[in-house]
mmCIF file of C-alpha atoms in Angstrom:
data_model
loop_
_atom_site.group_PDB
_atom_site.id
_atom_site.type_symbol
_atom_site.label_atom_id
_atom_site.label_comp_id
_atom_site.label_asym_id
_atom_site.label_seq_id
_atom_site.Cartn_x
_atom_site.Cartn_y
_atom_site.Cartn_z
ATOM 1 C CA MET H 27 -3.749 -6.397 -14.431
ATOM 2 C CA GLU H 28 -3.000 -2.692 -14.245
ATOM 3 C CA ILE H 29 -2.677 -1.395 -10.692
ATOM 4 C CA ASP H 30 -4.168 2.010 -9.885
ATOM 5 C CA ARG H 31 -1.430 3.907 -8.036
ATOM 6 C CA ILE H 32 -0.370 7.550 -7.904
ATOM 7 C CA SER H 33 3.310 6.599 -8.157
ATOM 8 C CA PRO H 34 4.500 3.784 -10.443
ATOM 9 C CA ILE H 35 7.515 3.347 -8.165
ATOM 10 C CA THR H 36 5.311 1.600 -5.606
ATOM 11 C CA VAL H 37 4.103 -0.828 -8.294
ATOM 12 C CA MET H 38 7.724 -1.652 -9.122
ATOM 13 C CA LEU H 39 8.472 -2.158 -5.418
ATOM 14 C CA ASP H 40 5.555 -4.583 -5.127
ATOM 15 C CA GLU H 41 6.979 -6.648 -7.966
ATOM 16 C CA VAL H 42 10.315 -6.908 -6.159
ATOM 17 C CA PHE H 43 8.987 -7.417 -2.627
ATOM 18 C CA TYR H 44 6.354 -9.984 -3.499
ATOM 19 C CA LYS H 45 8.714 -12.002 -5.688
ATOM 20 C CA SER H 46 11.953 -11.845 -3.688
ATOM 21 C CA SER H 47 11.055 -11.144 -0.078
ATOM 22 C CA ILE H 48 7.519 -11.680 1.122
ATOM 23 C CA HIS H 49 7.986 -15.408 1.801
ATOM 24 C CA ASP H 50 10.963 -14.661 4.073
ATOM 25 C CA MET H 51 9.110 -11.793 5.752
ATOM 26 C CA ARG H 52 6.035 -13.889 6.454
ATOM 27 C CA SER H 53 7.823 -17.015 7.647
ATOM 28 C CA ALA H 54 10.416 -15.263 9.831
ATOM 29 C CA TYR H 55 8.570 -12.133 10.960
ATOM 30 C CA PHE H 56 4.967 -11.333 10.034
ATOM 31 C CA GLY H 57 3.791 -14.858 10.733
ATOM 32 C CA HIS H 58 4.284 -14.253 14.459
ATOM 33 C CA LEU H 59 2.882 -10.707 14.518
ATOM 34 C CA THR H 60 -0.178 -10.674 12.271
ATOM 35 C CA HIS H 61 -2.368 -9.801 15.255
ATOM 36 C CA VAL H 62 -0.470 -6.606 16.197
ATOM 37 C CA LYS H 63 -2.547 -3.446 15.675
ATOM 38 C CA SER H 64 -0.209 -0.670 16.848
ATOM 39 C CA TRP H 65 3.205 -0.142 15.259
ATOM 40 C CA LEU H 66 6.187 2.177 15.431
ATOM 41 C CA LEU H 67 8.205 3.054 12.352
ATOM 42 C CA LEU H 68 11.669 4.513 13.022
ATOM 43 C CA SER H 69 13.826 6.012 10.290
ATOM 44 C CA ASP H 70 17.292 7.340 9.639
ATOM 45 C CA TYR H 71 19.185 8.356 6.511
ATOM 46 C CA SER H 72 22.710 8.722 5.183
ATOM 47 C CA LEU H 73 22.370 10.913 2.095
ATOM 48 C CA GLU H 74 25.511 13.051 2.089
ATOM 49 C CA GLY H 75 26.795 11.431 -1.105
ATOM 50 C CA LYS H 76 30.305 11.098 0.304
ATOM 51 C CA LYS H 77 30.246 7.369 1.073
ATOM 52 C CA THR H 78 29.938 4.156 -0.894
ATOM 53 C CA ASN H 79 26.137 4.313 -0.725
ATOM 54 C CA ASN H 80 23.343 6.693 0.059
ATOM 55 C CA VAL H 81 20.943 4.915 2.409
ATOM 56 C CA ILE H 82 17.374 5.307 3.672
ATOM 57 C CA THR H 83 16.508 2.905 6.517
ATOM 58 C CA PHE H 84 13.203 2.148 8.238
ATOM 59 C CA THR H 85 12.809 -0.046 11.316
ATOM 60 C CA ALA H 86 9.375 -1.310 12.335
ATOM 61 C CA LEU H 87 8.454 -2.781 15.693
ATOM 62 C CA PRO H 88 5.225 -3.312 17.599
ATOM 63 C CA MET H 89 4.161 -0.500 19.878
ATOM 64 C CA THR H 90 4.926 -1.407 23.462
ATOM 65 C CA ALA H 91 4.262 0.054 26.874
ATOM 66 C CA ASP H 92 7.941 -0.513 27.689
ATOM 67 C CA LEU H 93 9.325 2.130 25.295
ATOM 68 C CA GLN H 94 10.935 4.117 28.088
ATOM 69 C CA GLU H 95 12.702 1.022 29.389
ATOM 70 C CA LEU H 96 13.896 0.247 25.864
ATOM 71 C CA GLN H 97 15.264 3.775 25.508
ATOM 72 C CA VAL H 98 17.157 3.458 28.784
ATOM 73 C CA LEU H 99 18.595 0.112 27.679
ATOM 74 C CA ILE H 100 19.722 1.457 24.287
ATOM 75 C CA LYS H 101 21.281 4.503 25.919
ATOM 76 C CA ARG H 102 23.243 2.265 28.256
ATOM 77 C CA LEU H 103 24.397 -0.137 25.549
ATOM 78 C CA GLN H 104 25.003 2.326 22.713
ATOM 79 C CA PRO H 105 24.967 5.925 23.945
ATOM 80 C CA MET H 106 26.139 7.526 20.657
ATOM 81 C CA ASP H 107 25.188 7.476 16.982
ATOM 82 C CA ILE H 108 27.486 5.507 14.701
ATOM 83 C CA LYS H 109 29.337 8.552 13.369
ATOM 84 C CA HIS H 110 30.339 9.436 16.930
ATOM 85 C CA SER H 111 31.187 5.871 17.999
ATOM 86 C CA GLN H 112 34.500 4.063 17.975
ATOM 87 C CA THR H 113 32.823 0.715 18.628
ATOM 88 C CA ILE H 114 29.366 -0.833 18.581
ATOM 89 C CA ALA H 115 28.712 -2.712 21.803
ATOM 90 C CA PRO H 116 28.135 -6.489 21.442
ATOM 91 C CA GLY H 117 25.190 -6.068 23.785
ATOM 92 C CA PHE H 118 23.559 -3.674 21.319
ATOM 93 C CA ILE H 119 23.936 -6.178 18.488
ATOM 94 C CA ASP H 120 22.447 -8.857 20.762
ATOM 95 C CA LEU H 121 19.522 -6.503 21.367
ATOM 96 C CA LEU H 122 18.950 -6.192 17.609
ATOM 97 C CA HIS H 123 18.559 -9.966 17.469
ATOM 98 C CA GLN H 124 16.240 -10.077 20.488
ATOM 99 C CA LEU H 125 13.824 -7.282 19.610
ATOM 100 C CA PRO H 126 10.890 -7.950 17.249
ATOM 101 C CA LEU H 127 12.347 -5.672 14.578
ATOM 102 C CA LEU H 128 11.818 -5.527 10.835
ATOM 103 C CA THR H 129 14.347 -3.330 9.067
ATOM 104 C CA VAL H 130 14.016 -2.282 5.429
ATOM 105 C CA SER H 131 16.864 -0.317 3.849
ATOM 106 C CA PHE H 132 17.094 1.277 0.423
ATOM 107 C CA VAL H 133 20.543 1.829 -1.073
ATOM 108 C CA PHE H 134 21.454 4.311 -3.813
ATOM 109 C CA ASP H 135 24.534 4.939 -5.950
ATOM 110 C CA PRO H 136 25.977 8.301 -4.784
ATOM 111 C CA SER H 137 27.034 9.124 -8.360
ATOM 112 C CA LYS H 138 23.334 9.229 -9.328
ATOM 113 C CA TYR H 139 20.577 11.592 -8.283
ATOM 114 C CA LEU H 140 19.253 9.041 -5.797
ATOM 115 C CA ALA H 141 16.657 7.067 -7.819
ATOM 116 C CA TRP H 142 17.245 9.075 -11.001
ATOM 117 C CA ASN H 143 20.206 9.641 -13.313
ATOM 118 C CA LYS H 144 20.200 13.391 -12.845
ATOM 119 C CA SER H 145 18.280 16.272 -11.318
ATOM 120 C CA SER H 146 16.307 17.061 -14.477
ATOM 121 C CA GLU H 147 14.886 13.518 -14.563
ATOM 122 C CA PHE H 148 13.656 13.826 -10.998
ATOM 123 C CA GLN H 149 12.147 17.235 -11.732
ATOM 124 C CA GLU H 150 10.210 15.831 -14.697
ATOM 125 C CA TYR H 151 8.987 12.944 -12.560
ATOM 126 C CA MET H 152 7.972 15.233 -9.704
ATOM 127 C CA VAL H 153 6.105 17.641 -11.987
ATOM 128 C CA GLU H 154 4.017 14.722 -13.271
ATOM 129 C CA TYR H 155 3.527 13.369 -9.742
ATOM 130 C CA CYS H 156 2.246 16.739 -8.488
ATOM 131 C CA GLU H 157 -0.138 17.012 -11.451
ATOM 132 C CA MET H 158 -1.443 13.516 -10.753
ATOM 133 C CA LEU H 159 -1.823 14.254 -7.044
ATOM 134 C CA THR H 160 -3.696 17.486 -7.809
ATOM 135 C CA ALA H 161 -6.171 15.505 -9.908
ATOM 136 C CA TYR H 162 -6.638 12.984 -7.082
ATOM 137 C CA ILE H 163 -7.253 15.796 -4.581
ATOM 138 C CA ALA H 164 -9.989 17.216 -6.818
ATOM 139 C CA PHE H 165 -11.591 13.762 -6.897
ATOM 140 C CA TRP H 166 -11.268 13.286 -3.126
ATOM 141 C CA ARG H 167 -13.023 16.604 -2.503
ATOM 142 C CA GLN H 168 -16.231 15.118 -3.884
ATOM 143 C CA GLY H 169 -16.463 12.475 -1.182
ATOM 144 C CA THR H 170 -15.192 14.014 2.069
ATOM 145 C CA PRO H 171 -16.404 16.701 4.465
ATOM 146 C CA ASP H 172 -12.814 17.327 5.617
ATOM 147 C CA GLN H 173 -12.054 20.033 3.075
ATOM 148 C CA GLU H 174 -9.603 21.745 5.429
ATOM 149 C CA ARG H 175 -7.291 18.737 5.373
ATOM 150 C CA LEU H 176 -7.323 18.711 1.569
ATOM 151 C CA ASP H 177 -6.677 22.470 1.569
ATOM 152 C CA ARG H 178 -3.497 21.887 3.579
ATOM 153 C CA LEU H 179 -2.446 19.108 1.236
ATOM 154 C CA SER H 180 -3.095 21.291 -1.820
ATOM 155 C CA LYS H 181 -0.983 24.035 -0.292
ATOM 156 C CA ASN H 182 1.922 21.619 0.153
ATOM 157 C CA VAL H 183 1.594 20.391 -3.424
ATOM 158 C CA ARG H 184 1.614 23.984 -4.712
ATOM 159 C CA TYR H 185 4.694 24.645 -2.597
ATOM 160 C CA ALA H 186 6.493 21.704 -4.186
ATOM 161 C CA GLN H 187 5.431 22.878 -7.643
ATOM 162 C CA GLU H 188 6.792 26.340 -6.916
ATOM 163 C CA LEU H 189 10.133 24.926 -5.805
ATOM 164 C CA LEU H 190 10.289 22.978 -9.055
ATOM 165 C CA ARG H 191 9.347 26.029 -11.107
ATOM 166 C CA GLN H 192 12.050 28.129 -9.441
ATOM 167 C CA LYS H 193 14.497 25.199 -9.311
ATOM 168 C CA LYS H 194 15.054 25.806 -5.598
ATOM 169 C CA LYS H 195 15.785 23.182 -2.941
ATOM 170 C CA VAL H 196 15.423 20.487 -5.597
ATOM 171 C CA ARG H 197 17.832 18.067 -3.905
ATOM 172 C CA VAL H 198 16.068 18.371 -0.546
ATOM 173 C CA LEU H 199 12.716 17.966 -2.267
ATOM 174 C CA CYS H 200 14.018 14.805 -3.931
ATOM 175 C CA GLU H 201 15.180 13.415 -0.586
ATOM 176 C CA ALA H 202 11.876 14.346 1.076
ATOM 177 C CA PHE H 203 9.853 12.721 -1.691
ATOM 178 C CA LEU H 204 11.805 9.456 -1.597
ATOM 179 C CA VAL H 205 11.828 9.248 2.202
ATOM 180 C CA SER H 206 8.064 9.760 2.371
ATOM 181 C CA LEU H 207 7.305 7.475 -0.580
ATOM 182 C CA LEU H 208 9.499 4.630 0.677
ATOM 183 C CA GLY H 209 8.341 5.093 4.259
ATOM 184 C CA GLY H 210 4.728 5.008 3.145
ATOM 185 C CA TYR H 211 5.503 1.860 1.191
ATOM 186 C CA VAL H 212 7.022 0.124 4.234
ATOM 187 C CA GLY H 213 4.009 1.266 6.241
ATOM 188 C CA SER H 214 1.761 -0.314 3.616
ATOM 189 C CA LEU H 215 3.542 -3.655 4.112
ATOM 190 C CA LEU H 216 2.639 -3.510 7.801
ATOM 191 C CA CYS H 217 -0.907 -2.567 6.860
ATOM 192 C CA ARG H 218 -1.261 -5.443 4.377
ATOM 193 C CA GLU H 219 0.476 -8.137 6.446
ATOM 194 C CA THR H 220 -0.785 -7.387 9.976
ATOM 195 C CA ALA H 221 -3.899 -6.131 11.757
ATOM 196 C CA LEU H 222 -2.458 -2.592 11.839
ATOM 197 C CA THR H 223 -4.864 0.180 12.787
ATOM 198 C CA GLN H 224 -2.400 2.642 14.346
ATOM 199 C CA LEU H 225 1.018 3.729 13.051
ATOM 200 C CA CYS H 226 3.454 6.234 14.536
ATOM 201 C CA TRP H 227 6.417 7.395 12.422
ATOM 202 C CA LEU H 228 9.433 8.625 14.388
ATOM 203 C CA SER H 229 11.990 10.162 12.025
ATOM 204 C CA ASP H 230 15.506 11.129 12.948
ATOM 205 C CA ARG H 231 16.172 14.858 12.776
ATOM 206 C CA ASP H 232 16.668 15.723 9.147
ATOM 207 C CA ARG H 233 16.303 18.615 6.718
ATOM 208 C CA THR H 234 13.672 16.697 4.744
ATOM 209 C CA ASN H 235 11.249 17.523 7.563
ATOM 210 C CA GLU H 236 11.719 21.243 6.857
ATOM 211 C CA ILE H 237 10.113 21.198 3.387
ATOM 212 C CA GLY H 238 6.705 22.880 3.366
ATOM 213 C CA ALA H 239 4.250 22.327 6.186
ATOM 214 C CA ASN H 240 5.098 18.697 6.951
ATOM 215 C CA LEU H 241 5.173 17.720 3.273
ATOM 216 C CA VAL H 242 6.887 14.423 4.136
ATOM 217 C CA ARG H 243 4.042 13.536 6.480
ATOM 218 C CA ASP H 244 1.445 14.205 3.795
ATOM 219 C CA LEU H 245 3.248 12.256 1.072
ATOM 220 C CA PHE H 246 3.927 9.356 3.462
ATOM 221 C CA GLN H 247 0.257 9.094 4.382
ATOM 222 C CA ILE H 248 -0.902 9.438 0.773
ATOM 223 C CA THR H 249 1.428 6.643 -0.312
ATOM 224 C CA LEU H 250 0.262 4.350 2.470
ATOM 225 C CA ILE H 251 -3.435 4.956 1.766
ATOM 226 C CA ASP H 252 -2.916 4.782 -1.999
ATOM 227 C CA ILE H 253 -1.516 1.250 -1.647
ATOM 228 C CA ALA H 254 -3.493 -0.141 1.285
ATOM 229 C CA LYS H 255 -6.769 1.534 0.193
ATOM 230 C CA LYS H 256 -7.858 2.230 3.754
ATOM 231 C CA ASN H 257 -7.456 4.907 6.402
ATOM 232 C CA ILE H 258 -5.611 4.229 9.641
ATOM 233 C CA SER H 259 -4.714 6.264 12.697
ATOM 234 C CA PHE H 260 -1.413 7.897 11.719
ATOM 235 C CA SER H 261 0.865 10.117 13.796
ATOM 236 C CA PHE H 262 4.158 11.756 12.923
ATOM 237 C CA THR H 263 6.830 13.662 14.810
ATOM 238 C CA SER H 264 8.541 16.441 12.893
ATOM 239 C CA ALA H 265 12.210 16.514 13.891
ATOM 240 C CA ASN H 266 14.128 19.082 11.879
ATOM 241 C CA SER H 267 17.895 19.259 11.397
ATOM 242 C CA GLY H 268 18.370 21.296 14.571
ATOM 243 C CA SER H 269 15.993 19.611 16.990
ATOM 244 C CA ASP H 270 16.661 17.247 19.886
ATOM 245 C CA GLU H 271 13.982 14.599 19.680
ATOM 246 C CA TRP H 272 12.790 12.756 22.792
ATOM 247 C CA TYR H 273 13.085 9.401 21.027
ATOM 248 C CA ALA H 274 16.740 9.713 19.940
ATOM 249 C CA GLU H 275 17.650 6.362 21.494
ATOM 250 C CA LEU H 276 15.003 4.581 19.424
ATOM 251 C CA THR H 277 16.226 5.999 16.114
ATOM 252 C CA ARG H 278 19.716 4.832 17.064
ATOM 253 C CA ILE H 279 18.648 1.445 15.682
ATOM 254 C CA PRO H 280 18.137 2.608 12.067
ATOM 255 C CA ASP H 281 21.059 5.026 12.497
ATOM 256 C CA ILE H 282 23.519 2.196 13.205
ATOM 257 C CA LEU H 283 22.209 0.154 10.283
ATOM 258 C CA ALA H 284 22.073 3.033 7.793
ATOM 259 C CA GLY H 285 25.556 4.170 8.805
ATOM 260 C CA THR H 286 26.902 0.655 8.384
ATOM 261 C CA LEU H 287 25.342 0.127 4.954
ATOM 262 C CA ALA H 288 26.578 3.525 3.768
ATOM 263 C CA GLY H 289 30.123 2.151 3.703
ATOM 264 C CA PHE H 290 29.425 -1.374 2.471
ATOM 265 C CA ASP H 291 30.439 -2.208 -1.094
ATOM 266 C CA PHE H 292 27.945 -4.760 -2.429
ATOM 267 C CA ASN H 293 30.074 -5.264 -5.539
ATOM 268 C CA ASN H 294 33.155 -6.217 -3.535
ATOM 269 C CA SER H 295 32.724 -6.767 0.195
ATOM 270 C CA ARG H 296 36.496 -6.796 0.673
ATOM 271 C CA LEU H 297 36.682 -3.172 -0.433
ATOM 272 C CA HIS H 298 33.945 -1.741 1.729
ATOM 273 C CA THR H 299 34.685 1.555 3.460
ATOM 274 C CA ALA H 300 32.532 1.042 6.537
ATOM 275 C CA LYS H 301 34.214 2.515 9.592
ATOM 276 C CA PRO H 302 35.699 -0.001 12.063
ATOM 277 C CA ALA H 303 32.780 0.464 14.436
ATOM 278 C CA ALA H 304 30.487 -0.973 11.773
ATOM 279 C CA HIS H 305 32.429 -4.193 11.222
ATOM 280 C CA PRO H 306 30.751 -6.191 14.016
ATOM 281 C CA VAL H 307 27.331 -5.018 12.774
ATOM 282 C CA ILE H 308 28.163 -6.455 9.358
ATOM 283 C CA ALA H 309 29.576 -9.716 10.715
ATOM 284 C CA SER H 310 27.111 -10.377 13.519
ATOM 285 C CA TYR H 311 23.844 -8.910 12.281
ATOM 286 C CA LEU H 312 23.680 -8.012 8.585
ATOM 287 C CA CYS H 313 25.622 -10.943 7.158
ATOM 288 C CA ASN H 314 23.235 -13.530 5.627
ATOM 289 C CA ASN H 315 20.306 -12.024 7.517
ATOM 290 C CA ARG H 316 17.229 -13.162 5.593
ATOM 291 C CA SER H 317 14.760 -12.991 8.453
ATOM 292 C CA ASN H 318 14.283 -9.411 9.674
ATOM 293 C CA CYS H 319 16.747 -7.230 7.728
ATOM 294 C CA PHE H 320 15.909 -6.523 4.086
ATOM 295 C CA ILE H 321 18.054 -4.423 1.762
ATOM 296 C CA TYR H 322 17.137 -3.116 -1.686
ATOM 297 C CA ARG H 323 19.382 -1.358 -4.176
ATOM 298 C CA PHE H 324 18.078 1.137 -6.702
ATOM 299 C CA CYS H 325 19.902 0.694 -10.010
ATOM 300 C CA VAL H 326 19.606 3.622 -12.405
ATOM 301 C CA GLY H 327 20.841 3.641 -15.982
ATOM 302 C CA ASP H 328 19.865 4.387 -19.557
ATOM 303 C CA GLU H 329 17.155 1.730 -19.338
ATOM 304 C CA GLY H 330 15.553 3.487 -16.377
ATOM 305 C CA MET H 331 15.031 2.542 -12.739
ATOM 306 C CA LYS H 332 15.269 -0.972 -11.308
ATOM 307 C CA VAL H 333 15.272 -2.324 -7.753
ATOM 308 C CA GLN H 334 16.902 -5.531 -6.548
ATOM 309 C CA ARG H 335 17.115 -7.269 -3.197
ATOM 310 C CA MET H 336 20.647 -7.458 -1.799
ATOM 311 C CA ILE H 337 22.155 -9.841 0.736
ATOM 312 C CA VAL H 338 25.262 -8.970 2.756
ATOM 313 C CA ILE H 339 27.775 -11.769 2.270
ATOM 314 C CA ALA H 340 30.886 -12.253 4.363
ATOM 315 C CA ALA H 341 34.189 -11.384 2.659
#
């Protein structure tokens, strides 16, 4: 059966998730939380291209009234991001085990253009995506009184098209597109597997949030709705590369995991370049974690794009 989606990448992700992962997710995580309606989605990225992997990480957890207490606890246990830390406190790793977290990370070969072989391939893909999205917007206009919202979306799409036409900020646009697409996909898992009605996305400060007028927010929400086929209450905090977000302690969770995976060599765990601070995260949290930490590697070659689930194995 052909699935009606704006992006075929999300169809490919479904094939991988629902064959390799959903049983583990349901038995170890979603099975206990299907009733939860309000969720947080935290994100952090390591996309400099200077490490073993480029990484995009999302961490989901139920919305709680005790967020401030959690922030205080994280700040006490692990006051700094991984790149500024000499060690990761054992108490912080214990906290990762205790919290009702679901972490989904996507890993990319730094010698590739993220999920594509080269920039031109991404540009071709994005041109087609924008054309498809423009057609969908024209269709949506026939059935909604909220024309102003679609006007803003159209403006963002035209902005992306102009960047592509001028070949400006293409790398940042690529990062923004993947972050929003993959984040929307993870959000759709929550929407399909739980009683989710409200989702708040808290992104670490990043330059991807500086593209257009919250382009990442729009593409995230479109991806989520495109897959789940229903509207939810969605909120987003725009933290650019120079901002100090109020929720910095919360995004320390995906930061530690993304920073750790950035140096892990899945082809030879004995040769990984993860900094010493990351070693206990690998040994005590990531290693053989099949319950609430899921890792997927994008493989790009002459045959195109593939995704496979990865498991961290001890050296």
